[in-house]
Tab-separated table of C-alpha atoms and ligand atoms in Angstrom:
chain	number	residue	atom	x	y	z
A	1467	UNK	CA	196.614	135.937	175.068
A	1468	UNK	CA	193.078	134.597	175.461
A	1469	UNK	CA	191.935	132.506	178.253
A	1470	UNK	CA	189.134	130.023	178.066
A	1471	UNK	CA	186.643	130.536	180.797
A	1472	UNK	CA	185.248	127.072	180.968
A	1473	UNK	CA	183.579	126.213	184.142
A	1474	UNK	CA	184.586	122.864	185.428
A	1475	UNK	CA	181.919	120.224	185.045
A	1476	UNK	CA	180.777	118.161	187.851
A	1477	UNK	CA	180.844	114.401	187.473
A	1478	UNK	CA	177.098	114.466	188.239
A	1479	UNK	CA	176.200	116.717	185.274
A	1480	UNK	CA	174.696	114.748	182.317
A	1481	UNK	CA	176.812	114.332	179.205
A	1482	UNK	CA	175.914	117.014	176.667
A	1483	UNK	CA	174.326	115.583	173.501
A	1484	UNK	CA	176.494	116.427	170.517
A	1485	UNK	CA	174.900	118.364	167.650
A	1486	UNK	CA	175.431	115.440	165.262
A	1487	UNK	CA	173.303	113.208	167.484
A	1488	UNK	CA	170.480	115.782	167.506
A	1489	UNK	CA	170.432	115.806	163.717
A	1490	UNK	CA	170.337	112.018	163.643
A	1491	UNK	CA	167.448	111.909	166.085
A	1492	UNK	CA	165.594	114.554	164.084
A	1493	UNK	CA	166.062	112.504	160.929
A	1494	UNK	CA	164.706	109.404	162.633
A	1495	UNK	CA	161.642	111.273	163.843
A	1496	UNK	CA	161.047	112.750	160.378
A	1497	UNK	CA	161.336	109.316	158.777
A	1498	UNK	CA	158.965	107.792	161.322
A	1499	UNK	CA	156.472	110.601	160.742
A	1500	UNK	CA	156.665	110.133	156.976
A	1501	UNK	CA	156.083	106.382	157.317
A	1502	UNK	CA	153.136	106.941	159.637
A	1503	UNK	CA	151.686	109.561	157.282
A	1504	UNK	CA	152.082	107.247	154.293
A	1505	UNK	CA	150.556	104.293	156.124
A	1506	UNK	CA	147.600	106.404	157.249
A	1507	UNK	CA	147.094	107.520	153.656
A	1508	UNK	CA	147.119	103.927	152.439
A	1509	UNK	CA	144.519	102.947	155.033
A	1510	UNK	CA	142.236	105.692	153.722
A	1511	UNK	CA	142.438	104.540	150.084
A	1512	UNK	CA	139.017	103.739	148.692
A	1513	UNK	CA	138.156	100.110	148.639
A	1514	UNK	CA	137.886	98.538	145.218
A	1515	UNK	CA	134.278	98.454	144.112
A	1516	UNK	CA	133.975	95.108	142.437
A	1517	UNK	CA	130.729	94.696	140.649
A	1518	UNK	CA	129.593	91.402	139.322
A	1519	UNK	CA	129.508	91.685	135.576
A	1520	UNK	CA	126.370	90.395	133.965
A	1521	UNK	CA	126.579	87.168	132.083
A	1522	UNK	CA	127.378	87.471	128.397
A	1523	UNK	CA	124.637	84.940	127.667
A	1524	UNK	CA	121.204	86.197	128.528
A	1525	UNK	CA	117.539	85.659	127.792
A	1526	UNK	CA	115.541	88.293	125.964
A	1527	UNK	CA	111.820	88.754	126.226
A	1528	UNK	CA	111.012	89.876	122.718
A	1529	UNK	CA	108.107	92.303	122.481
A	1530	UNK	CA	105.187	90.686	120.659
A	1531	UNK	CA	104.444	93.774	118.601
A	1532	UNK	CA	107.995	94.340	117.293
A	1533	UNK	CA	107.740	95.351	113.663
A	1534	UNK	CA	109.980	93.667	111.099
A	1535	UNK	CA	113.268	95.567	110.881
A	1536	UNK	CA	112.622	97.441	114.111
A	1537	UNK	CA	115.412	97.189	116.688
A	1538	UNK	CA	114.724	96.006	120.203
A	1539	UNK	CA	117.495	96.961	122.643
A	1540	UNK	CA	117.245	94.975	125.879
A	1541	UNK	CA	117.756	97.302	128.873
A	1542	UNK	CA	121.375	97.497	129.992
A	1543	UNK	CA	122.705	95.552	127.003
A	1544	UNK	CA	124.734	96.675	124.007
A	1545	UNK	CA	122.727	94.571	121.605
A	1546	UNK	CA	119.960	95.276	119.126
A	1547	UNK	CA	117.661	92.351	118.397
A	1548	UNK	CA	115.622	92.159	115.219
A	1549	UNK	CA	112.898	89.846	114.031
A	1550	UNK	CA	111.776	89.480	110.440
A	1551	UNK	CA	110.185	86.814	108.276
A	1552	UNK	CA	113.445	84.809	108.152
A	1553	UNK	CA	114.029	84.747	111.903
A	1554	UNK	CA	115.670	86.539	114.789
A	1555	UNK	CA	119.139	88.066	114.752
A	1556	UNK	CA	121.177	90.253	117.057
A	1557	UNK	CA	123.639	93.007	116.181
A	1558	UNK	CA	126.192	94.340	118.631
A	1559	UNK	CA	125.804	98.059	119.291
A	1560	UNK	CA	129.482	98.572	120.139
A	1561	UNK	CA	130.986	100.826	117.493
A	1562	UNK	CA	133.901	99.241	115.663
A	1563	UNK	CA	135.759	102.556	115.627
A	1564	UNK	CA	136.512	103.267	119.284
A	1565	UNK	CA	133.848	101.349	121.144
A	1566	UNK	CA	131.052	103.847	121.775
A	1567	UNK	CA	127.536	102.480	121.977
A	1568	UNK	CA	125.690	103.262	118.760
A	1569	UNK	CA	122.081	104.415	118.836
A	1570	UNK	CA	119.443	102.749	116.697
A	1571	UNK	CA	117.452	104.947	114.377
A	1572	UNK	CA	114.982	104.173	111.571
A	1573	UNK	CA	117.817	103.825	109.009
A	1574	UNK	CA	120.040	101.645	111.185
A	1575	UNK	CA	122.515	102.918	113.753
A	1576	UNK	CA	124.435	106.110	114.353
A	1577	UNK	CA	127.447	106.513	116.603
A	1578	UNK	CA	127.224	109.588	118.840
A	1579	UNK	CA	130.997	109.826	119.243
A	1580	UNK	CA	132.388	110.408	115.742
A	1581	UNK	CA	129.362	110.108	113.535
A	1582	UNK	CA	129.741	106.666	111.987
A	1583	UNK	CA	126.542	105.353	110.449
A	1584	UNK	CA	125.566	101.735	110.043
A	1585	UNK	CA	122.709	100.041	108.215
A	1586	UNK	CA	120.275	97.916	110.219
A	1587	UNK	CA	122.328	94.833	109.314
A	1588	UNK	CA	125.450	96.504	110.772
A	1589	UNK	CA	127.161	97.360	107.470
A	1590	UNK	CA	129.138	100.611	107.544
A	1591	UNK	CA	127.374	103.416	105.675
A	1592	UNK	CA	129.719	106.201	106.772
A	1593	UNK	CA	133.085	106.117	108.569
A	1594	UNK	CA	135.298	106.386	110.442
A	1595	UNK	CA	134.178	102.945	111.649
A	1596	UNK	CA	136.431	100.439	109.875
A	1597	UNK	CA	134.245	97.340	110.111
A	1598	UNK	CA	130.556	96.442	110.251
A	1599	UNK	CA	128.866	95.853	113.582
A	1600	UNK	CA	129.254	92.171	114.475
A	1601	UNK	CA	126.302	89.839	114.596
A	1602	UNK	CA	125.930	87.905	117.808
A	1603	UNK	CA	124.942	84.314	118.393
A	1604	UNK	CA	121.214	83.836	118.908
A	1605	UNK	CA	119.488	80.658	119.967
A	1606	UNK	CA	115.915	79.771	120.782
A	1607	UNK	CA	115.604	77.820	124.002
A	1608	UNK	CA	112.180	76.790	125.248
A	1609	UNK	CA	110.553	79.482	123.162
A	1610	UNK	CA	112.811	82.176	124.642
A	1611	UNK	CA	115.444	84.057	122.685
A	1612	UNK	CA	118.958	83.646	124.091
A	1613	UNK	CA	121.728	86.043	123.070
A	1614	UNK	CA	125.414	85.324	123.563
A	1615	UNK	CA	127.367	88.592	123.541
A	1616	UNK	CA	130.611	86.649	123.641
A	1617	UNK	CA	130.068	84.794	120.367
A	1618	UNK	CA	129.850	86.338	116.933
A	1619	UNK	CA	128.330	84.703	113.889
A	1620	UNK	CA	128.610	85.503	110.178
A	1621	UNK	CA	126.408	88.309	108.929
A	1622	UNK	CA	123.062	87.020	107.740
A	1623	UNK	CA	122.820	84.233	110.343
A	1624	UNK	CA	119.227	84.229	111.538
A	1625	UNK	CA	117.481	81.800	113.848
A	1626	UNK	CA	113.870	80.866	113.157
B	2074	LIG	S1	133.479	105.452	118.287
B	2074	LIG	FE1	131.916	105.327	116.857
B	2074	LIG	S2	132.581	106.578	115.269
B	2074	LIG	FE2	134.171	106.708	116.698
């Protein structure tokens, strides 16, 4: 026969915390820590860098000595502007394949991404580009050339 040797508790001793309550408290602390960690992480997220996009309609200062058929690419723009005897026209330099910026060369344009070639008027000379480079709307305002990157015009549209 076994005897339990429990010592009698005094009424002044604190109630022992049951094991189940310890686990519950531990879970609460873990959850609070996870929330705090997550919130701290969110506070450290980089702020969105919102840059003002340039206007699609812009003025171009055409070089005076631009030879006929020679492309002028305004700095920071995906447009090539040409001047010939019939007038001024602008060709988008965004490749119609996957959107790379094509580079002008003496024969026209060449895409550095997959090798498409375009004539100076934007017509496709070699794929994989499926369509010609679009022509963009050009207007002359107060003697200055205005280009609208947001508006396309039919090929061959020149402004005198
Ligand atoms: S993006 Fe120009 S050829 Fe593919």
